[in-house]
XYZ file of C-alpha atoms in Angstrom:
407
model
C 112.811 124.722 91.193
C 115.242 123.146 88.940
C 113.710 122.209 85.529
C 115.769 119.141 84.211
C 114.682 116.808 81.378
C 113.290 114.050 82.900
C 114.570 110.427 81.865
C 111.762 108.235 80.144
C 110.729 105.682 82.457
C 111.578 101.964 79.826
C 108.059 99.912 81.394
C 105.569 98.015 79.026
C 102.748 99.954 80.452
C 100.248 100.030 77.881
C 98.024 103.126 76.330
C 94.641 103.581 77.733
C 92.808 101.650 74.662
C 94.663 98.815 76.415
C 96.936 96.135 74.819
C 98.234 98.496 72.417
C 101.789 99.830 72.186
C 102.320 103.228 74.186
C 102.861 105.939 72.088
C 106.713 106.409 73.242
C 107.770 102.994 71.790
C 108.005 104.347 68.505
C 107.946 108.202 68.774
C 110.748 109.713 70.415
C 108.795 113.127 71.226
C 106.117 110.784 73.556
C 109.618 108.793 75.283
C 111.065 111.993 76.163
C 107.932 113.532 77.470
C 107.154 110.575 79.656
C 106.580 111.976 83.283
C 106.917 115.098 82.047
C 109.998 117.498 81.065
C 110.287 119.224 84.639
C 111.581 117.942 88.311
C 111.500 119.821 91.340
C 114.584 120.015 93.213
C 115.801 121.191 96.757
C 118.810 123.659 96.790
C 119.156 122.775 100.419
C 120.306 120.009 102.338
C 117.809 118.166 104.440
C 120.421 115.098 105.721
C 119.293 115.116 109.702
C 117.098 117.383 112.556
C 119.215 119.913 112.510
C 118.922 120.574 109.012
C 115.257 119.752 108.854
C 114.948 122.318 111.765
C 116.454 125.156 109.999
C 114.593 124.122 106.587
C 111.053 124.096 107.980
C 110.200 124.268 112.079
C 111.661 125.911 113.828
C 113.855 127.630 111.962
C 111.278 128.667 109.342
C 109.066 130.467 111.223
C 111.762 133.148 112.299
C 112.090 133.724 108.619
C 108.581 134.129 108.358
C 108.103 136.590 111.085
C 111.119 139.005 109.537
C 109.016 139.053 105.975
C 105.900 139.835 107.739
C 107.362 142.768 109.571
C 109.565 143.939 106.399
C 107.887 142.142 103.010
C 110.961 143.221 100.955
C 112.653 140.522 102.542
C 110.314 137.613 100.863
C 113.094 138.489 97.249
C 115.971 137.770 99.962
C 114.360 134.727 101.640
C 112.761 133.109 99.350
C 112.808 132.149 95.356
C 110.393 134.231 94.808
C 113.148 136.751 93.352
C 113.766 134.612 91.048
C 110.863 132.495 89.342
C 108.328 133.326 87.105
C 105.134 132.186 86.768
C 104.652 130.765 82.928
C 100.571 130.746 82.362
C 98.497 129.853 79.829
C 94.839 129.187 78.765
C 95.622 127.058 76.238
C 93.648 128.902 73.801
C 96.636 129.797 71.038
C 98.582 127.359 71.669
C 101.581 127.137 68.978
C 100.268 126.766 65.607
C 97.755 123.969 67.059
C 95.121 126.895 68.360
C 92.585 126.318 70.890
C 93.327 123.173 72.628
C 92.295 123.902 76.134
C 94.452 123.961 78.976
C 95.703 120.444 79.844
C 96.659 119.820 75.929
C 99.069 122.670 76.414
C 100.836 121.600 79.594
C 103.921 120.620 77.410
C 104.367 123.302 75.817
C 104.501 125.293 78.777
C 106.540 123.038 80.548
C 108.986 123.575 77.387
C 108.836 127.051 77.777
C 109.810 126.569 81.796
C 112.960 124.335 80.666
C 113.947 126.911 77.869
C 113.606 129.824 80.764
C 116.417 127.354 82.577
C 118.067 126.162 80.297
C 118.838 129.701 78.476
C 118.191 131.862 81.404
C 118.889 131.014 84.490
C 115.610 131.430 85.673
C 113.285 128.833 86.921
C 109.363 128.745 86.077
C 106.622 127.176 87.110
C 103.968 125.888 83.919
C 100.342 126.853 85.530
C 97.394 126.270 82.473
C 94.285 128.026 83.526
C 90.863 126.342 83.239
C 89.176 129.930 82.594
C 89.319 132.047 79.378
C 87.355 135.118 80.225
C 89.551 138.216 80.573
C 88.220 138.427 84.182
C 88.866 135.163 85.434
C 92.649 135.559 84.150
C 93.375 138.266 85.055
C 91.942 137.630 88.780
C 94.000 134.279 89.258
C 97.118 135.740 88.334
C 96.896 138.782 90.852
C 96.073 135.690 92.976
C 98.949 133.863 92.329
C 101.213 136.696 92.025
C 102.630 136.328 95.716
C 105.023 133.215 94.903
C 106.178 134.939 91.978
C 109.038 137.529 90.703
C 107.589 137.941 87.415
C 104.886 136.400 84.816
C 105.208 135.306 81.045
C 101.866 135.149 79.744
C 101.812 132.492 77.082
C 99.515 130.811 74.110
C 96.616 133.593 74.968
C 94.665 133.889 71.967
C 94.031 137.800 70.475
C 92.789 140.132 71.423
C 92.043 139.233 75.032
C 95.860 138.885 75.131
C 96.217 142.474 75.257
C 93.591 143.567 77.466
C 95.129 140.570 80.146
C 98.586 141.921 79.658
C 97.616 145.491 80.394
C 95.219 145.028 83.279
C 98.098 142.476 85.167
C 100.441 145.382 84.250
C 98.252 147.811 85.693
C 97.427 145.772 88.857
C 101.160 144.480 89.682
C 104.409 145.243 90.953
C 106.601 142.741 88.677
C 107.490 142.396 85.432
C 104.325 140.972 83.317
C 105.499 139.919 79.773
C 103.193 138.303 76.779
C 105.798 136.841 74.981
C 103.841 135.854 71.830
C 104.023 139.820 71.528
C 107.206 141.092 72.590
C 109.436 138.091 72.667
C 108.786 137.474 68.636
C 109.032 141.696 68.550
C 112.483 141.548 69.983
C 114.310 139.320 67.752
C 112.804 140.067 64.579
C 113.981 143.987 65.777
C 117.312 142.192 66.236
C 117.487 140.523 62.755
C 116.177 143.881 60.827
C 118.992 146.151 62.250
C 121.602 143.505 61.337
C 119.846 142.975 58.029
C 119.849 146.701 57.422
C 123.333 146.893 58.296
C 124.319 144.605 56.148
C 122.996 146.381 53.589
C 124.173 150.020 54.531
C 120.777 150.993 55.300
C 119.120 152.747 58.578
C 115.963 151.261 59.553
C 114.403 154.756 59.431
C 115.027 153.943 54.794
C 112.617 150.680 55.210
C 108.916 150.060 54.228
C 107.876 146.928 55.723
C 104.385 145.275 55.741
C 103.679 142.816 58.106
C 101.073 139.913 57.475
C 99.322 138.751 60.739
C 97.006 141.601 63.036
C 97.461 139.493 65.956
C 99.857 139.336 69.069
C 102.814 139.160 67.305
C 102.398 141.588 64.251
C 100.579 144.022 66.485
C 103.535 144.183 68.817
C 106.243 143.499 66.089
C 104.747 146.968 64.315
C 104.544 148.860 67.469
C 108.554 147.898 68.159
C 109.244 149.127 64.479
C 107.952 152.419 65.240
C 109.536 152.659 68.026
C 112.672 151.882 66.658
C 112.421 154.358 63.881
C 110.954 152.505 60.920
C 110.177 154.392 57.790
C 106.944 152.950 57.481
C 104.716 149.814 58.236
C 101.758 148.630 57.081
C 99.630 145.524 58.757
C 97.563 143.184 56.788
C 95.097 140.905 58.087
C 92.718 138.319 56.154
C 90.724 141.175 54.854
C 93.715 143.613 53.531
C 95.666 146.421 54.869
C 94.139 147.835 58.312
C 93.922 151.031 57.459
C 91.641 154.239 58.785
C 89.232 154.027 56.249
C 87.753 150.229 57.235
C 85.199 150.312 59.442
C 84.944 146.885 60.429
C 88.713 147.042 62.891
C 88.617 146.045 66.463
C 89.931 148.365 68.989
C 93.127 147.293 68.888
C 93.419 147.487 65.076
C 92.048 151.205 65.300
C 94.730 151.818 67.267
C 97.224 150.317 65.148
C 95.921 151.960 61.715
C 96.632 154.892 63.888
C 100.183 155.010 64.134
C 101.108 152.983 60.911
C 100.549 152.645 57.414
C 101.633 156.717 56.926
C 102.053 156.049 53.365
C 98.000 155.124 53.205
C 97.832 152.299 51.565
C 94.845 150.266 51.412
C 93.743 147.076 49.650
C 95.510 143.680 49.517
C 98.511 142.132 51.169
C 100.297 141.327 47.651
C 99.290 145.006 46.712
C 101.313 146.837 49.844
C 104.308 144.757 49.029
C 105.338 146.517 45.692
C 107.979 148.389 46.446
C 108.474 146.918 49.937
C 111.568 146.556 51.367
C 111.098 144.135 54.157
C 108.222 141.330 54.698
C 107.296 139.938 58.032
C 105.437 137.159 57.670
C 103.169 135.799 61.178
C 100.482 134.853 60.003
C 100.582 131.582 58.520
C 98.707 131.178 54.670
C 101.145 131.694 51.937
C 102.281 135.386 49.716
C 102.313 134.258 45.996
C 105.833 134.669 44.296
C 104.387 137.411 41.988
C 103.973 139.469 45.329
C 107.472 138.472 46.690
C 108.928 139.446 42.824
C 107.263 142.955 42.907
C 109.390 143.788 45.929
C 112.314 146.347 46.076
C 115.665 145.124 45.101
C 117.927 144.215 48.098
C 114.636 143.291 49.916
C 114.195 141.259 53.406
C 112.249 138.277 53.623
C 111.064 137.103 57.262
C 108.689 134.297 56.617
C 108.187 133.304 60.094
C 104.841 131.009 60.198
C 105.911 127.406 61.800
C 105.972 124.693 59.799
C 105.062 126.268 56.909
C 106.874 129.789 55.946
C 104.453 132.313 54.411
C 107.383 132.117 51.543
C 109.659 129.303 51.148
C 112.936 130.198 51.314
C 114.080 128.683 48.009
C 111.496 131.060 46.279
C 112.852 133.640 48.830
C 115.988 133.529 47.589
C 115.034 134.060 44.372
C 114.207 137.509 45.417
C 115.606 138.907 48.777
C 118.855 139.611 50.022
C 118.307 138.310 53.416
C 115.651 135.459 54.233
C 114.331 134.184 57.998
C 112.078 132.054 59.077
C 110.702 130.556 62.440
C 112.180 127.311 61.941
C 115.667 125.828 62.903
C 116.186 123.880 59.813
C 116.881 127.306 57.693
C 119.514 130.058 58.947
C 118.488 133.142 60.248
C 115.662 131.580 63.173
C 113.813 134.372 64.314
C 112.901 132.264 67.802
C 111.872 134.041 70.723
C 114.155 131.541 73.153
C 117.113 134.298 71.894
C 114.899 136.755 73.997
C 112.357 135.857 77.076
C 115.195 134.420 79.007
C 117.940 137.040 79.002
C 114.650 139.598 79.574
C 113.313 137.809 82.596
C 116.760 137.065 83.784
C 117.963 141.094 83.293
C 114.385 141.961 84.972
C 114.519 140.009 87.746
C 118.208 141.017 88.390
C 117.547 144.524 89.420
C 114.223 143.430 90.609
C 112.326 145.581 88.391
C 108.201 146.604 88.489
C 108.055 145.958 84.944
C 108.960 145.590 81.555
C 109.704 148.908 79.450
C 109.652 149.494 76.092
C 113.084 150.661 76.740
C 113.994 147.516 78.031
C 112.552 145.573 74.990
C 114.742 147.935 72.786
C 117.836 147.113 74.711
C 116.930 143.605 74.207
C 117.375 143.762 70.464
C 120.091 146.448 69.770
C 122.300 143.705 72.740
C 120.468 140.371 70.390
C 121.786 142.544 67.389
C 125.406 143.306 68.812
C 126.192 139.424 69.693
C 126.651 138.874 66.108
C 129.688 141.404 65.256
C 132.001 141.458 62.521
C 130.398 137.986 61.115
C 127.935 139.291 59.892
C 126.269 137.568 56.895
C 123.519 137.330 54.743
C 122.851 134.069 56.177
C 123.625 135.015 59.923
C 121.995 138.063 60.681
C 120.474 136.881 64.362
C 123.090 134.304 66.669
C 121.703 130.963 67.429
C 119.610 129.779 70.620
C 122.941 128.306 71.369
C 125.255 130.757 71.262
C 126.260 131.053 74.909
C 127.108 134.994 74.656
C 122.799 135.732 74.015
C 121.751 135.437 77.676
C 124.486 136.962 79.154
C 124.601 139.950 76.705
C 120.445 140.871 76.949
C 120.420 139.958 80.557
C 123.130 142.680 81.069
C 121.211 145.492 78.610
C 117.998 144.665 80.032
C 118.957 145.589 83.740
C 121.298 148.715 82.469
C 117.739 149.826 81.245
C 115.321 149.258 83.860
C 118.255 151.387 85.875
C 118.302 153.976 83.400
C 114.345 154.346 82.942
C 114.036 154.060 86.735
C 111.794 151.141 87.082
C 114.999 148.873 88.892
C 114.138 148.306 92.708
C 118.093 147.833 93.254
């Protein structure tokens, strides 16, 4: 498949209230989404018989025959190798929630372009009509045949976490929530350059993270792994710590291996003192709380559109300020990391994604940045053509070194 932006179609065709103007003649976002973002195209010829008898029958079914008798040929024969399966139930769908399946169809066919674009890598959008863990989890072993790997997308917590580990459990290639690990990655990436910049090790931070859900579950998990002094999670009800009694599963697990300095109580409370915020969670922190932080401190207010801090109030405050959005510096966006990921992980043909890998992922995101380091430009752009290239490469070294790499 080749994902290519597809060229509005200029007809007076009409919305379906009829006689109005379509949407597209005065939004730009509707004329570029017209027929869709995605195109499939042939990587063969197809110009007369004998091509069309190599392409399909005959020629096909000798192919076929060889993968039936060895199946480790279908990654030499086929794209499979090299496509990933992008799938959704529409149920957390950017910062728009549950909006069903269909509604969320551009967003994952943005997420297939960006996998292209950034990547490599082509993907196929496929939006479930079923959000029970079972049905998920079923179709995708289903569909897992046609596919080298699969980004699980817009999955709302905590059924996220039970379909991630169950596919992981049940397949042979890479399965990858990227809500999670992709927003884990980079905001790893833009905390070692921040601490750099600062002289600091990571292992000298306190960070609390607001937001118990895909993203601040996984982003505390990577933090530990990485060495963090300490982290503490807040959701709408305070820190999770062991004393509450009303956590989830998930959030007993994650009081268990953060929050060592026991803190309980409010959000604003954990952050005196802090050194880093991590913001994923949408609402907003009051300046007060920002204020009461520890000199030199980091502010990543990543909630889309609205930053749990703004960054002029951030300023005021922090030495080093991110957000999620593209019209500040520092863009904590998880483009900088599925790509090169998938791309690295399909490279060596790997059985799945390791922590290891994920790690590699943001020390190579870290190292593209170099000697320019700034307070302003702590993580590279989505642009920066050295990303892909640079995570694709540590991703693969690691599945090698952790032995999960099938060649």
């Amino acid at each position: 498949m080749a994902a290519e932006i597809v060229n509005p179609r200029s007809d007076s065709s009409t919305d379906q209230d009829g006689g109005a103007e379509p949407l597209d003649s005065f939004d730009p976002a509707f004329a570029l989404h017209r027929g869709g973002k995605m195109a499939v195209q042939a990587t063969v010829p197809v110009r007369d018989k004998d091509d069309l008898s190599l392409a399909y029958t005959p020629g096909v079914a000798r192919v076929c025959t060889a993968i039936a008798q060895q199946p480790e040929l279908v990654n030499d024969y086929t794209w499979k190798s090299n496509v990933v399966a992008v799938v959704t139930d529409g149920t957390a769908v950017l910062g728009l929630g549950d909006i069903g399946p269909q509604a969320s169809l551009p967003v994952m066919e943005g997420k297939a372009i960006l996998f292209k674009q950034f990547g490599g890598v082509d993907a196929v959008p496929i939006a479930l009509d079923c959000t029970e863990v079972d049905d998920i989890v079923e179709t995708v072993v289903r569909l897992a045949p046609s596919f080298g790997g699969v980004n699980l997308e817009d999955i709302s917590a905590p059924r996220c976490f039970e379909v991630e580990r169950r596919l992981q459990e049940r397949l042979d290639i890479p399965v990858f929530h990227d809500d999670q690990h992709g927003t884990a990655v980079v905001t790893l990436a833009a905390l070692r350059n921040a601490a750099r910049l600062s002289g600091r090790e990571i292992g000298q931070l306190r960070a609390v993270i607001s937001g118990a859900g895909a993203a601040g579950v996984a982003i505390a998990k990577m933090l530990v792994e990485a060495g963090i002094g300490d982290v503490a999670v807040a959701d709408r009800k305070g820190v999770v710590s062991a004393d509450r009694e009303d956590l989830t599963s998930v959030k007993r697990e994650l009081a268990g291996f953060t929050n060592k300095a026991g803190l309980t109580g409010s959000l604003e409370a954990a952050l005196a003192g802090a050194d880093v915020f991590i913001g994923v969670s949408g609402g907003t922190v009051a300046e007060e709380a920002v204020a009461s932080m520890a000199e030199g401190a980091f502010v990543f207010a990543m909630a889309n559109p609205n930053p749990e801090v703004h960054p002029d109030v951030a300023h005021k405050y922090a030495a080093v300020v991110a957000t999620g959005r593209s019209d500040f510096p520092n863009q904590i966006n998880n483009v900088l990391a599925f790509p090169g990921i998938f791309a690295g992980a399909l490279q060596v043909r790997a059985t799945r994604i390791t922590e290891g890998m994920k790690i590699a992922a943001a020390e190579a995101l870290a190292s593209v940045v170099g000697d320019d380091l700034a307070a302003d430009y702590v993580i590279p752009s989505p642009f920066d053509e050295r990303v892909a290239p640079a995570v694709t490469a540590a991703v693969a070294a690691a599945a090698r070194a952790e032995g999960v790499a099938r060649r």
